[in-house]
Amino acid sequence: MSIPAFVNVAPPKLPKDLSGRFLLSESAALKTNRSRSRPPLPSRFPEWMREKPLRRAIRQRSAGRTGPAAVVTVPARDEEENMPPLMEALASQGGLAGRDFFEVFVLANNCMDRTAAAAQHYGRRAGLVVRTANVSLPADVAHVGTARRLLARAALQRIADDRGPGGGAVLTTDADTKPAVDWVAENLRALREGADCVCGRVLVEAPDPADLIGRRAARWHGLRRRHRRLSDRLAWLIDPEPDDPWPRHTDEAGASLAITAEALRRCGGFPALRCGEDRALADAVRRAGGRVRHDPRVSVRTSRRRDGRCPGGLADLLTRLGSASSSDQSETDRLVEDPRRWERRLHVRAALRRIWSRPPAPAERYETHGLLDRTALARRHAAGEPFGGIVADLNAAHDPPTVPLKDAVQRLSDRVAQLTVRREPPCQSAFSNRSIR
């Protein structure tokens, strides 16, 4: 495969005509599917979704528009079986105003099944506007980071830019995920209230009672989530963030991300990483001075499958956590950073946030306890760098994991209880006129 220039990623690039493939008409896509001489895909939708008035009403949302208010992007590899429930969930979206119609882009990446045809077939039956691309990428770039980057670039070309603050948005989810019925509406609401990037809660399906490995993985995964929640609660008590008030959550996953078109362009799009592209995007938004909101009202439910498509993703984590032998689990699964180290970083972050709100100061005023270079901090402050970049650097400056997960959860729980009794500081929300306690 040649390497022409479409997406500025290193080292691989994609064909120039890829964006055109997303804009194929439905009739052309169906003609392509019929030319393969394959049997038609069966209908798996309930009867109410086949009613012509419903499909007509959904399609009329886009009548006379120059482009959608949002584009929902879905990277997929061999996900034919997951297309019906995904399209059903997207077709069931409610709470949308007349101008808030959306389209769905599906990138079928190196598929061996009929993922793209299934997306077109079930999307059309549900009355959705679905655009697909079926591409074969080189092995070294055939991963979720490249797929999300391509989808975002194609979505930006389609979005209308004249809809006001937060109007044009790119939403991401996964093929094995079911968004809540108000997922699109809540994402657009949070963006219009001032966020540049919205991270939604990712709930995992309950395991089968007969699946011992799945139940064991669920227990470990629940403990890890509790550790993250307590760590975040401690962060809010020590260094509350005005743009991300309590209540909030800690998920930053591609299964539920929303970002304004302006913020996506400003931060350079999705990083083309094999894994962790979602967290890297959130950090890029912070470094560019954007506001990242972890809104608990935005949620999706994802599968508990252990044969995932992304190395290092949730499926791999559940496989390790479900291992019968603790020796089969990695150190990062069983050990975490000492909570006292995390609290020290939070106090440093709070002190630097106060300094950042004032004019630049001499280097000796930037006390970091050796976590960051003082002189470099003074230069960055003088250059007007947003504080989000400092937050990202401090989050990355964690110590090696040395404390058992269960012990860390207990220590965090005790510490949060102590601080909550002493004081619970109000946090003035950027999205509300009242203090949230």
GROMACS .gro file of C-alpha atoms in nm:
model
  437
    1MET     CA    1   0.000   0.000   0.000
    2SER     CA    2   0.132   0.341  -0.098
    3ILE     CA    3   0.159   0.614   0.164
    4PRO     CA    4  -0.012   0.925   0.021
    5ALA     CA    5  -0.092   1.227   0.240
    6PHE     CA    6  -0.435   1.251   0.397
    7VAL     CA    7  -0.378   1.242   0.773
    8ASN     CA    8  -0.060   1.392   0.908
    9VAL     CA    9   0.051   1.099   1.123
   10ALA     CA   10   0.394   0.946   1.145
   11PRO     CA   11   0.495   0.718   0.991
   12PRO     CA   12   0.180   0.601   0.806
   13LYS     CA   13  -0.065   0.806   0.605
   14LEU     CA   14  -0.387   0.721   0.427
   15PRO     CA   15  -0.529   0.746   0.076
   16LYS     CA   16  -0.646   1.088  -0.037
   17ASP     CA   17  -0.985   0.951  -0.140
   18LEU     CA   18  -1.068   0.811   0.204
   19SER     CA   19  -1.287   1.105   0.303
   20GLY     CA   20  -1.473   1.063  -0.025
   21ARG     CA   21  -1.551   0.705   0.065
   22PHE     CA   22  -1.732   0.828   0.375
   23LEU     CA   23  -1.947   1.052   0.160
   24LEU     CA   24  -2.071   0.777  -0.069
   25SER     CA   25  -2.443   0.793  -0.122
   26GLU     CA   26  -2.655   0.520   0.031
   27SER     CA   27  -2.754   0.390  -0.312
   28ALA     CA   28  -2.390   0.359  -0.418
   29ALA     CA   29  -2.306   0.176  -0.098
   30LEU     CA   30  -2.594  -0.064  -0.144
   31LYS     CA   31  -2.497  -0.123  -0.506
   32THR     CA   32  -2.146  -0.212  -0.390
   33ASN     CA   33  -2.287  -0.456  -0.137
   34ARG     CA   34  -2.512  -0.623  -0.394
   35SER     CA   35  -2.224  -0.661  -0.637
   36ARG     CA   36  -2.055  -0.898  -0.395
   37SER     CA   37  -2.335  -1.152  -0.449
   38ARG     CA   38  -2.376  -1.221  -0.080
   39PRO     CA   39  -2.704  -1.316   0.086
   40PRO     CA   40  -2.901  -1.022   0.228
   41LEU     CA   41  -2.853  -0.939   0.593
   42PRO     CA   42  -3.151  -1.040   0.809
   43SER     CA   43  -3.351  -0.784   1.003
   44ARG     CA   44  -3.292  -0.796   1.377
   45PHE     CA   45  -3.482  -0.482   1.472
   46PRO     CA   46  -3.816  -0.491   1.657
   47GLU     CA   47  -4.125  -0.410   1.454
   48TRP     CA   48  -4.157  -0.054   1.584
   49MET     CA   49  -3.823   0.038   1.426
   50ARG     CA   50  -3.948  -0.068   1.082
   51GLU     CA   51  -4.235   0.180   1.080
   52LYS     CA   52  -4.202   0.422   0.791
   53PRO     CA   53  -4.328   0.732   0.984
   54LEU     CA   54  -4.045   0.693   1.237
   55ARG     CA   55  -3.778   0.662   0.971
   56ARG     CA   56  -3.928   0.956   0.782
   57ALA     CA   57  -3.932   1.174   1.096
   58ILE     CA   58  -3.568   1.100   1.170
   59ARG     CA   59  -3.460   1.176   0.815
   60GLN     CA   60  -3.654   1.504   0.815
   61ARG     CA   61  -3.426   1.634   1.089
   62SER     CA   62  -3.156   1.690   0.829
   63ALA     CA   63  -3.383   1.847   0.568
   64GLY     CA   64  -3.246   2.180   0.450
   65ARG     CA   65  -2.935   2.159   0.668
   66THR     CA   66  -2.581   2.223   0.553
   67GLY     CA   67  -2.440   1.961   0.786
   68PRO     CA   68  -2.509   1.775   1.110
   69ALA     CA   69  -2.472   1.925   1.456
   70ALA     CA   70  -2.269   1.620   1.555
   71VAL     CA   71  -2.107   1.318   1.400
   72VAL     CA   72  -2.090   0.993   1.596
   73THR     CA   73  -1.776   0.804   1.494
   74VAL     CA   74  -1.731   0.429   1.538
   75PRO     CA   75  -1.408   0.239   1.461
   76ALA     CA   76  -1.486  -0.126   1.391
   77ARG     CA   77  -1.300  -0.443   1.308
   78ASP     CA   78  -1.501  -0.761   1.248
   79GLU     CA   79  -1.802  -0.619   1.433
   80GLU     CA   80  -2.085  -0.736   1.208
   81GLU     CA   81  -2.264  -0.902   1.501
   82ASN     CA   82  -2.255  -0.581   1.707
   83MET     CA   83  -2.398  -0.348   1.445
   84PRO     CA   84  -2.771  -0.421   1.513
   85PRO     CA   85  -2.769  -0.331   1.888
   86LEU     CA   86  -2.544  -0.031   1.827
   87MET     CA   87  -2.768   0.111   1.554
   88GLU     CA   88  -3.075   0.043   1.764
   89ALA     CA   89  -2.923   0.237   2.055
   90LEU     CA   90  -2.831   0.531   1.831
   91ALA     CA   91  -3.175   0.533   1.668
   92SER     CA   92  -3.335   0.551   2.014
   93GLN     CA   93  -3.163   0.880   2.105
   94GLY     CA   94  -3.406   1.127   2.258
   95GLY     CA   95  -3.413   1.478   2.399
   96LEU     CA   96  -3.271   1.632   2.082
   97ALA     CA   97  -3.387   1.968   1.948
   98GLY     CA   98  -3.471   2.005   1.581
   99ARG     CA   99  -3.126   2.141   1.497
  100ASP     CA  100  -2.946   1.862   1.682
  101PHE     CA  101  -2.959   1.594   1.415
  102PHE     CA  102  -2.652   1.375   1.387
  103GLU     CA  103  -2.489   1.134   1.145
  104VAL     CA  104  -2.296   0.814   1.208
  105PHE     CA  105  -1.956   0.739   1.053
  106VAL     CA  106  -1.829   0.381   1.071
  107LEU     CA  107  -1.473   0.295   0.971
  108ALA     CA  108  -1.442  -0.077   0.896
  109ASN     CA  109  -1.073  -0.133   0.952
  110ASN     CA  110  -0.914  -0.449   0.804
  111CYS     CA  111  -1.236  -0.648   0.842
  112MET     CA  112  -1.286  -1.009   0.742
  113ASP     CA  113  -1.666  -0.991   0.774
  114ARG     CA  114  -1.941  -0.758   0.648
  115THR     CA  115  -1.913  -0.488   0.914
  116ALA     CA  116  -1.961  -0.196   0.672
  117ALA     CA  117  -2.256  -0.360   0.495
  118ALA     CA  118  -2.419  -0.441   0.828
  119ALA     CA  119  -2.380  -0.081   0.946
  120GLN     CA  120  -2.547   0.048   0.628
  121HIS     CA  121  -2.821  -0.215   0.638
  122TYR     CA  122  -2.929  -0.177   1.000
  123GLY     CA  123  -2.867   0.198   1.007
  124ARG     CA  124  -3.097   0.255   0.711
  125ARG     CA  125  -3.366   0.038   0.865
  126ALA     CA  126  -3.350   0.250   1.180
  127GLY     CA  127  -3.373   0.574   0.982
  128LEU     CA  128  -3.019   0.685   1.060
  129VAL     CA  129  -2.782   0.860   0.823
  130VAL     CA  130  -2.489   0.617   0.824
  131ARG     CA  131  -2.173   0.665   0.620
  132THR     CA  132  -1.914   0.391   0.602
  133ALA     CA  133  -1.561   0.336   0.479
  134ASN     CA  134  -1.402  -0.005   0.433
  135VAL     CA  135  -1.022   0.027   0.439
  136SER     CA  136  -0.720  -0.200   0.470
  137LEU     CA  137  -0.437  -0.039   0.663
  138PRO     CA  138  -0.077  -0.161   0.695
  139ALA     CA  139  -0.026  -0.388   0.993
  140ASP     CA  140   0.185  -0.135   1.183
  141VAL     CA  141  -0.096   0.125   1.180
  142ALA     CA  142  -0.405  -0.095   1.177
  143HIS     CA  143  -0.510   0.005   1.527
  144VAL     CA  144  -0.773   0.212   1.705
  145GLY     CA  145  -0.565   0.530   1.722
  146THR     CA  146  -0.533   0.555   1.345
  147ALA     CA  147  -0.899   0.465   1.300
  148ARG     CA  148  -1.020   0.735   1.539
  149ARG     CA  149  -0.791   0.992   1.381
  150LEU     CA  150  -0.927   0.915   1.034
  151LEU     CA  151  -1.285   0.925   1.155
  152ALA     CA  152  -1.233   1.259   1.328
  153ARG     CA  153  -1.080   1.412   1.015
  154ALA     CA  154  -1.367   1.294   0.800
  155ALA     CA  155  -1.621   1.415   1.059
  156LEU     CA  156  -1.467   1.764   1.072
  157GLN     CA  157  -1.521   1.797   0.697
  158ARG     CA  158  -1.887   1.716   0.742
  159ILE     CA  159  -1.977   1.923   1.049
  160ALA     CA  160  -2.136   2.263   1.007
  161ASP     CA  161  -1.917   2.527   1.169
  162ASP     CA  162  -2.179   2.801   1.208
  163ARG     CA  163  -2.389   2.657   1.493
  164GLY     CA  164  -2.252   2.866   1.781
  165PRO     CA  165  -2.048   2.760   2.086
  166GLY     CA  166  -2.028   2.385   2.117
  167GLY     CA  167  -2.261   2.333   1.821
  168GLY     CA  168  -2.034   2.134   1.595
  169ALA     CA  169  -1.912   1.826   1.777
  170VAL     CA  170  -1.743   1.493   1.716
  171LEU     CA  171  -1.859   1.206   1.937
  172THR     CA  172  -1.682   0.872   1.965
  173THR     CA  173  -1.802   0.533   2.080
  174ASP     CA  174  -1.719   0.166   2.018
  175ALA     CA  175  -1.896  -0.103   1.821
  176ASP     CA  176  -1.954  -0.323   2.128
  177THR     CA  177  -2.104  -0.033   2.325
  178LYS     CA  178  -2.463   0.081   2.379
  179PRO     CA  179  -2.504   0.453   2.447
  180ALA     CA  180  -2.778   0.564   2.687
  181VAL     CA  181  -3.095   0.701   2.527
  182ASP     CA  182  -2.992   1.061   2.606
  183TRP     CA  183  -2.622   1.017   2.527
  184VAL     CA  184  -2.606   1.254   2.228
  185ALA     CA  185  -2.831   1.514   2.394
  186GLU     CA  186  -2.634   1.514   2.721
  187ASN     CA  187  -2.303   1.544   2.539
  188LEU     CA  188  -2.428   1.843   2.341
  189ARG     CA  189  -2.570   1.999   2.659
  190ALA     CA  190  -2.236   1.971   2.841
  191LEU     CA  191  -2.049   2.117   2.544
  192ARG     CA  192  -2.288   2.411   2.521
  193GLU     CA  193  -2.246   2.476   2.893
  194GLY     CA  194  -1.878   2.548   2.838
  195ALA     CA  195  -1.685   2.222   2.813
  196ASP     CA  196  -1.447   2.164   2.523
  197CYS     CA  197  -1.425   1.788   2.579
  198VAL     CA  198  -1.677   1.566   2.761
  199CYS     CA  199  -1.579   1.226   2.899
  200GLY     CA  200  -1.871   0.995   2.970
  201ARG     CA  201  -1.908   0.715   3.224
  202VAL     CA  202  -1.832   0.370   3.083
  203LEU     CA  203  -2.034   0.102   3.259
  204VAL     CA  204  -1.940  -0.261   3.203
  205GLU     CA  205  -2.204  -0.530   3.159
  206ALA     CA  206  -2.254  -0.764   3.453
  207PRO     CA  207  -2.081  -1.102   3.410
  208ASP     CA  208  -2.269  -1.426   3.354
  209PRO     CA  209  -2.320  -1.597   3.694
  210ALA     CA  210  -2.174  -1.915   3.546
  211ASP     CA  211  -1.861  -1.736   3.423
  212LEU     CA  212  -1.613  -1.776   3.710
  213ILE     CA  213  -1.337  -1.590   3.527
  214GLY     CA  214  -1.574  -1.305   3.447
  215ARG     CA  215  -1.693  -1.281   3.808
  216ARG     CA  216  -1.334  -1.273   3.937
  217ALA     CA  217  -1.247  -1.004   3.684
  218ALA     CA  218  -1.555  -0.805   3.787
  219ARG     CA  219  -1.444  -0.804   4.153
  220TRP     CA  220  -1.093  -0.682   4.068
  221HIS     CA  221  -1.224  -0.429   3.818
  222GLY     CA  222  -1.471  -0.296   4.075
  223LEU     CA  223  -1.188  -0.253   4.326
  224ARG     CA  224  -0.980  -0.064   4.071
  225ARG     CA  225  -1.273   0.167   3.994
  226ARG     CA  226  -1.323   0.231   4.367
  227HIS     CA  227  -0.954   0.321   4.394
  228ARG     CA  228  -0.989   0.571   4.110
  229ARG     CA  229  -1.305   0.723   4.259
  230LEU     CA  230  -1.141   0.771   4.600
  231SER     CA  231  -0.828   0.919   4.440
  232ASP     CA  232  -1.044   1.162   4.247
  233ARG     CA  233  -1.246   1.252   4.555
  234LEU     CA  234  -0.921   1.330   4.737
  235ALA     CA  235  -0.816   1.548   4.445
  236TRP     CA  236  -1.140   1.742   4.464
  237LEU     CA  237  -1.101   1.799   4.838
  238ILE     CA  238  -0.742   1.927   4.802
  239ASP     CA  239  -0.741   2.095   4.461
  240PRO     CA  240  -1.092   2.143   4.318
  241GLU     CA  241  -1.107   2.219   3.948
  242PRO     CA  242  -1.358   2.493   3.858
  243ASP     CA  243  -1.419   2.351   3.511
  244ASP     CA  244  -1.486   1.997   3.635
  245PRO     CA  245  -1.697   2.023   3.951
  246TRP     CA  246  -1.823   1.747   4.174
  247PRO     CA  247  -2.001   1.513   4.111
  248ARG     CA  248  -1.784   1.369   3.839
  249HIS     CA  249  -1.611   1.043   3.745
  250THR     CA  250  -1.267   0.930   3.630
  251ASP     CA  251  -1.331   0.757   3.295
  252GLU     CA  252  -1.151   0.887   2.986
  253ALA     CA  253  -1.236   0.622   2.729
  254GLY     CA  254  -1.301   0.629   2.357
  255ALA     CA  255  -1.629   0.449   2.424
  256SER     CA  256  -1.772   0.788   2.526
  257LEU     CA  257  -1.592   1.106   2.426
  258ALA     CA  258  -1.730   1.427   2.282
  259ILE     CA  259  -1.526   1.724   2.165
  260THR     CA  260  -1.608   2.045   1.987
  261ALA     CA  261  -1.483   2.084   1.632
  262GLU     CA  262  -1.285   2.392   1.736
  263ALA     CA  263  -1.110   2.211   2.023
  264LEU     CA  264  -1.035   1.910   1.805
  265ARG     CA  265  -0.865   2.128   1.546
  266ARG     CA  266  -0.679   2.325   1.813
  267CYS     CA  267  -0.526   2.017   1.976
  268GLY     CA  268  -0.434   1.850   1.647
  269GLY     CA  269  -0.688   1.567   1.641
  270PHE     CA  270  -0.668   1.218   1.784
  271PRO     CA  271  -0.313   1.093   1.847
  272ALA     CA  272  -0.245   0.789   1.628
  273LEU     CA  273  -0.149   0.564   1.920
  274ARG     CA  274  -0.194   0.187   1.935
  275CYS     CA  275  -0.353   0.222   2.280
  276GLY     CA  276  -0.439   0.514   2.509
  277GLU     CA  277  -0.539   0.753   2.233
  278ASP     CA  278  -0.845   0.859   2.434
  279ARG     CA  279  -0.650   0.970   2.743
  280ALA     CA  280  -0.389   1.132   2.518
  281LEU     CA  281  -0.663   1.339   2.351
  282ALA     CA  282  -0.795   1.459   2.688
  283ASP     CA  283  -0.440   1.562   2.787
  284ALA     CA  284  -0.397   1.743   2.453
  285VAL     CA  285  -0.715   1.942   2.518
  286ARG     CA  286  -0.584   2.040   2.863
  287ARG     CA  287  -0.247   2.145   2.724
  288ALA     CA  288  -0.423   2.361   2.466
  289GLY     CA  289  -0.613   2.541   2.742
  290GLY     CA  290  -0.940   2.355   2.692
  291ARG     CA  291  -1.188   2.247   2.958
  292VAL     CA  292  -1.235   1.874   3.012
  293ARG     CA  293  -1.556   1.771   3.189
  294HIS     CA  294  -1.621   1.425   3.338
  295ASP     CA  295  -1.999   1.447   3.333
  296PRO     CA  296  -2.181   1.173   3.527
  297ARG     CA  297  -2.499   1.234   3.326
  298VAL     CA  298  -2.328   1.105   3.010
  299SER     CA  299  -2.301   0.726   3.008
  300VAL     CA  300  -2.264   0.419   2.788
  301ARG     CA  301  -2.264   0.047   2.862
  302THR     CA  302  -1.992  -0.166   2.705
  303SER     CA  303  -1.949  -0.540   2.672
  304ARG     CA  304  -1.744  -0.756   2.906
  305ARG     CA  305  -1.585  -0.951   2.623
  306ARG     CA  306  -1.229  -1.073   2.668
  307ASP     CA  307  -1.145  -1.104   2.297
  308GLY     CA  308  -1.101  -0.735   2.231
  309ARG     CA  309  -0.975  -0.552   1.922
  310CYS     CA  310  -0.734  -0.314   2.099
  311PRO     CA  311  -0.418  -0.451   2.263
  312GLY     CA  312  -0.392  -0.307   2.611
  313GLY     CA  313  -0.759  -0.214   2.622
  314LEU     CA  314  -1.044  -0.314   2.852
  315ALA     CA  315  -1.067  -0.668   2.717
  316ASP     CA  316  -0.699  -0.736   2.792
  317LEU     CA  317  -0.740  -0.588   3.140
  318LEU     CA  318  -1.041  -0.808   3.215
  319THR     CA  319  -0.850  -1.113   3.093
  320ARG     CA  320  -0.563  -1.041   3.330
  321LEU     CA  321  -0.790  -0.956   3.621
  322GLY     CA  322  -0.983  -1.279   3.571
  323SER     CA  323  -0.672  -1.492   3.590
  324ALA     CA  324  -0.697  -1.757   3.862
  325SER     CA  325  -0.335  -1.707   3.965
  326SER     CA  326  -0.216  -1.371   4.094
  327SER     CA  327   0.119  -1.443   3.931
  328ASP     CA  328  -0.054  -1.414   3.593
  329GLN     CA  329  -0.157  -1.057   3.674
  330SER     CA  330   0.086  -0.777   3.604
  331GLU     CA  331   0.228  -0.564   3.884
  332THR     CA  332   0.019  -0.268   3.766
  333ASP     CA  333  -0.295  -0.476   3.822
  334ARG     CA  334  -0.210  -0.574   4.182
  335LEU     CA  335  -0.006  -0.272   4.299
  336VAL     CA  336  -0.071   0.102   4.284
  337GLU     CA  337   0.108   0.422   4.380
  338ASP     CA  338   0.133   0.505   4.749
  339PRO     CA  339  -0.166   0.732   4.832
  340ARG     CA  340   0.064   0.963   5.028
  341ARG     CA  341   0.262   1.032   4.710
  342TRP     CA  342  -0.059   1.110   4.527
  343GLU     CA  343  -0.164   1.352   4.803
  344ARG     CA  344   0.175   1.523   4.784
  345ARG     CA  345   0.129   1.581   4.412
  346LEU     CA  346  -0.218   1.723   4.475
  347HIS     CA  347  -0.081   1.978   4.723
  348VAL     CA  348   0.188   2.077   4.472
  349ARG     CA  349  -0.082   2.112   4.204
  350ALA     CA  350  -0.296   2.330   4.430
  351ALA     CA  351  -0.002   2.558   4.514
  352LEU     CA  352   0.096   2.594   4.149
  353ARG     CA  353  -0.266   2.665   4.051
  354ARG     CA  354  -0.268   2.959   4.294
  355ILE     CA  355   0.060   3.090   4.152
  356TRP     CA  356  -0.067   3.047   3.795
  357SER     CA  357  -0.364   3.274   3.874
  358ARG     CA  358  -0.120   3.561   3.943
  359PRO     CA  359   0.151   3.729   3.733
  360PRO     CA  360   0.470   3.526   3.670
  361ALA     CA  361   0.705   3.503   3.967
  362PRO     CA  362   1.075   3.419   4.022
  363ALA     CA  363   1.167   3.052   3.987
  364GLU     CA  364   1.215   3.002   4.362
  365ARG     CA  365   0.844   3.069   4.419
  366TYR     CA  366   0.749   2.754   4.228
  367GLU     CA  367   0.772   2.485   4.495
  368THR     CA  368   0.738   2.139   4.335
  369HIS     CA  369   0.917   1.907   4.581
  370GLY     CA  370   1.136   1.789   4.295
  371LEU     CA  371   0.845   1.678   4.076
  372LEU     CA  372   0.899   1.947   3.808
  373ASP     CA  373   1.181   2.185   3.723
  374ARG     CA  374   1.127   2.527   3.881
  375THR     CA  375   1.312   2.725   3.617
  376ALA     CA  376   1.118   2.557   3.339
  377LEU     CA  377   0.791   2.627   3.522
  378ALA     CA  378   0.877   2.997   3.553
  379ARG     CA  379   0.949   3.014   3.179
  380ARG     CA  380   0.626   2.833   3.092
  381HIS     CA  381   0.427   3.067   3.317
  382ALA     CA  382   0.588   3.373   3.162
  383ALA     CA  383   0.512   3.239   2.815
  384GLY     CA  384   0.143   3.216   2.902
  385GLU     CA  385   0.112   2.837   2.885
  386PRO     CA  386  -0.229   2.714   3.008
  387PHE     CA  387  -0.229   2.546   3.348
  388GLY     CA  388  -0.375   2.233   3.193
  389GLY     CA  389  -0.030   2.140   3.068
  390ILE     CA  390   0.103   2.150   3.424
  391VAL     CA  391  -0.183   1.927   3.540
  392ALA     CA  392  -0.100   1.676   3.267
  393ASP     CA  393   0.269   1.676   3.364
  394LEU     CA  394   0.192   1.625   3.732
  395ASN     CA  395  -0.048   1.342   3.654
  396ALA     CA  396   0.229   1.172   3.458
  397ALA     CA  397   0.488   1.222   3.734
  398HIS     CA  398   0.358   0.935   3.943
  399ASP     CA  399   0.581   0.703   4.144
  400PRO     CA  400   0.618   0.331   4.070
  401PRO     CA  401   0.338   0.114   4.214
  402THR     CA  402   0.440  -0.024   4.552
  403VAL     CA  403   0.120  -0.056   4.759
  404PRO     CA  404  -0.129  -0.345   4.728
  405LEU     CA  405  -0.453  -0.230   4.571
  406LYS     CA  406  -0.672  -0.328   4.867
  407ASP     CA  407  -0.447  -0.146   5.116
  408ALA     CA  408  -0.445   0.167   4.900
  409VAL     CA  409  -0.825   0.167   4.885
  410GLN     CA  410  -0.846   0.151   5.263
  411ARG     CA  411  -0.590   0.430   5.312
  412LEU     CA  412  -0.766   0.654   5.062
  413SER     CA  413  -1.103   0.586   5.221
  414ASP     CA  414  -0.972   0.686   5.565
  415ARG     CA  415  -0.802   0.999   5.433
  416VAL     CA  416  -1.107   1.115   5.240
  417ALA     CA  417  -1.321   1.066   5.550
  418GLN     CA  418  -1.079   1.280   5.755
  419LEU     CA  419  -1.078   1.566   5.506
  420THR     CA  420  -1.453   1.552   5.458
  421VAL     CA  421  -1.512   1.589   5.833
  422ARG     CA  422  -1.268   1.882   5.857
  423ARG     CA  423  -1.402   2.075   5.563
  424GLU     CA  424  -1.575   2.026   5.232
  425PRO     CA  425  -1.478   2.327   5.022
  426PRO     CA  426  -1.729   2.468   4.776
  427CYS     CA  427  -1.633   2.445   4.412
  428GLN     CA  428  -1.769   2.720   4.188
  429SER     CA  429  -1.874   2.548   3.871
  430ALA     CA  430  -1.803   2.693   3.532
  431PHE     CA  431  -2.131   2.533   3.422
  432SER     CA  432  -2.355   2.662   3.704
  433ASN     CA  433  -2.409   2.978   3.903
  434ARG     CA  434  -2.426   2.800   4.238
  435SER     CA  435  -2.159   2.633   4.449
  436ILE     CA  436  -2.153   2.257   4.446
  437ARG     CA  437  -2.074   2.090   4.775
   0.00000   0.00000   0.00000
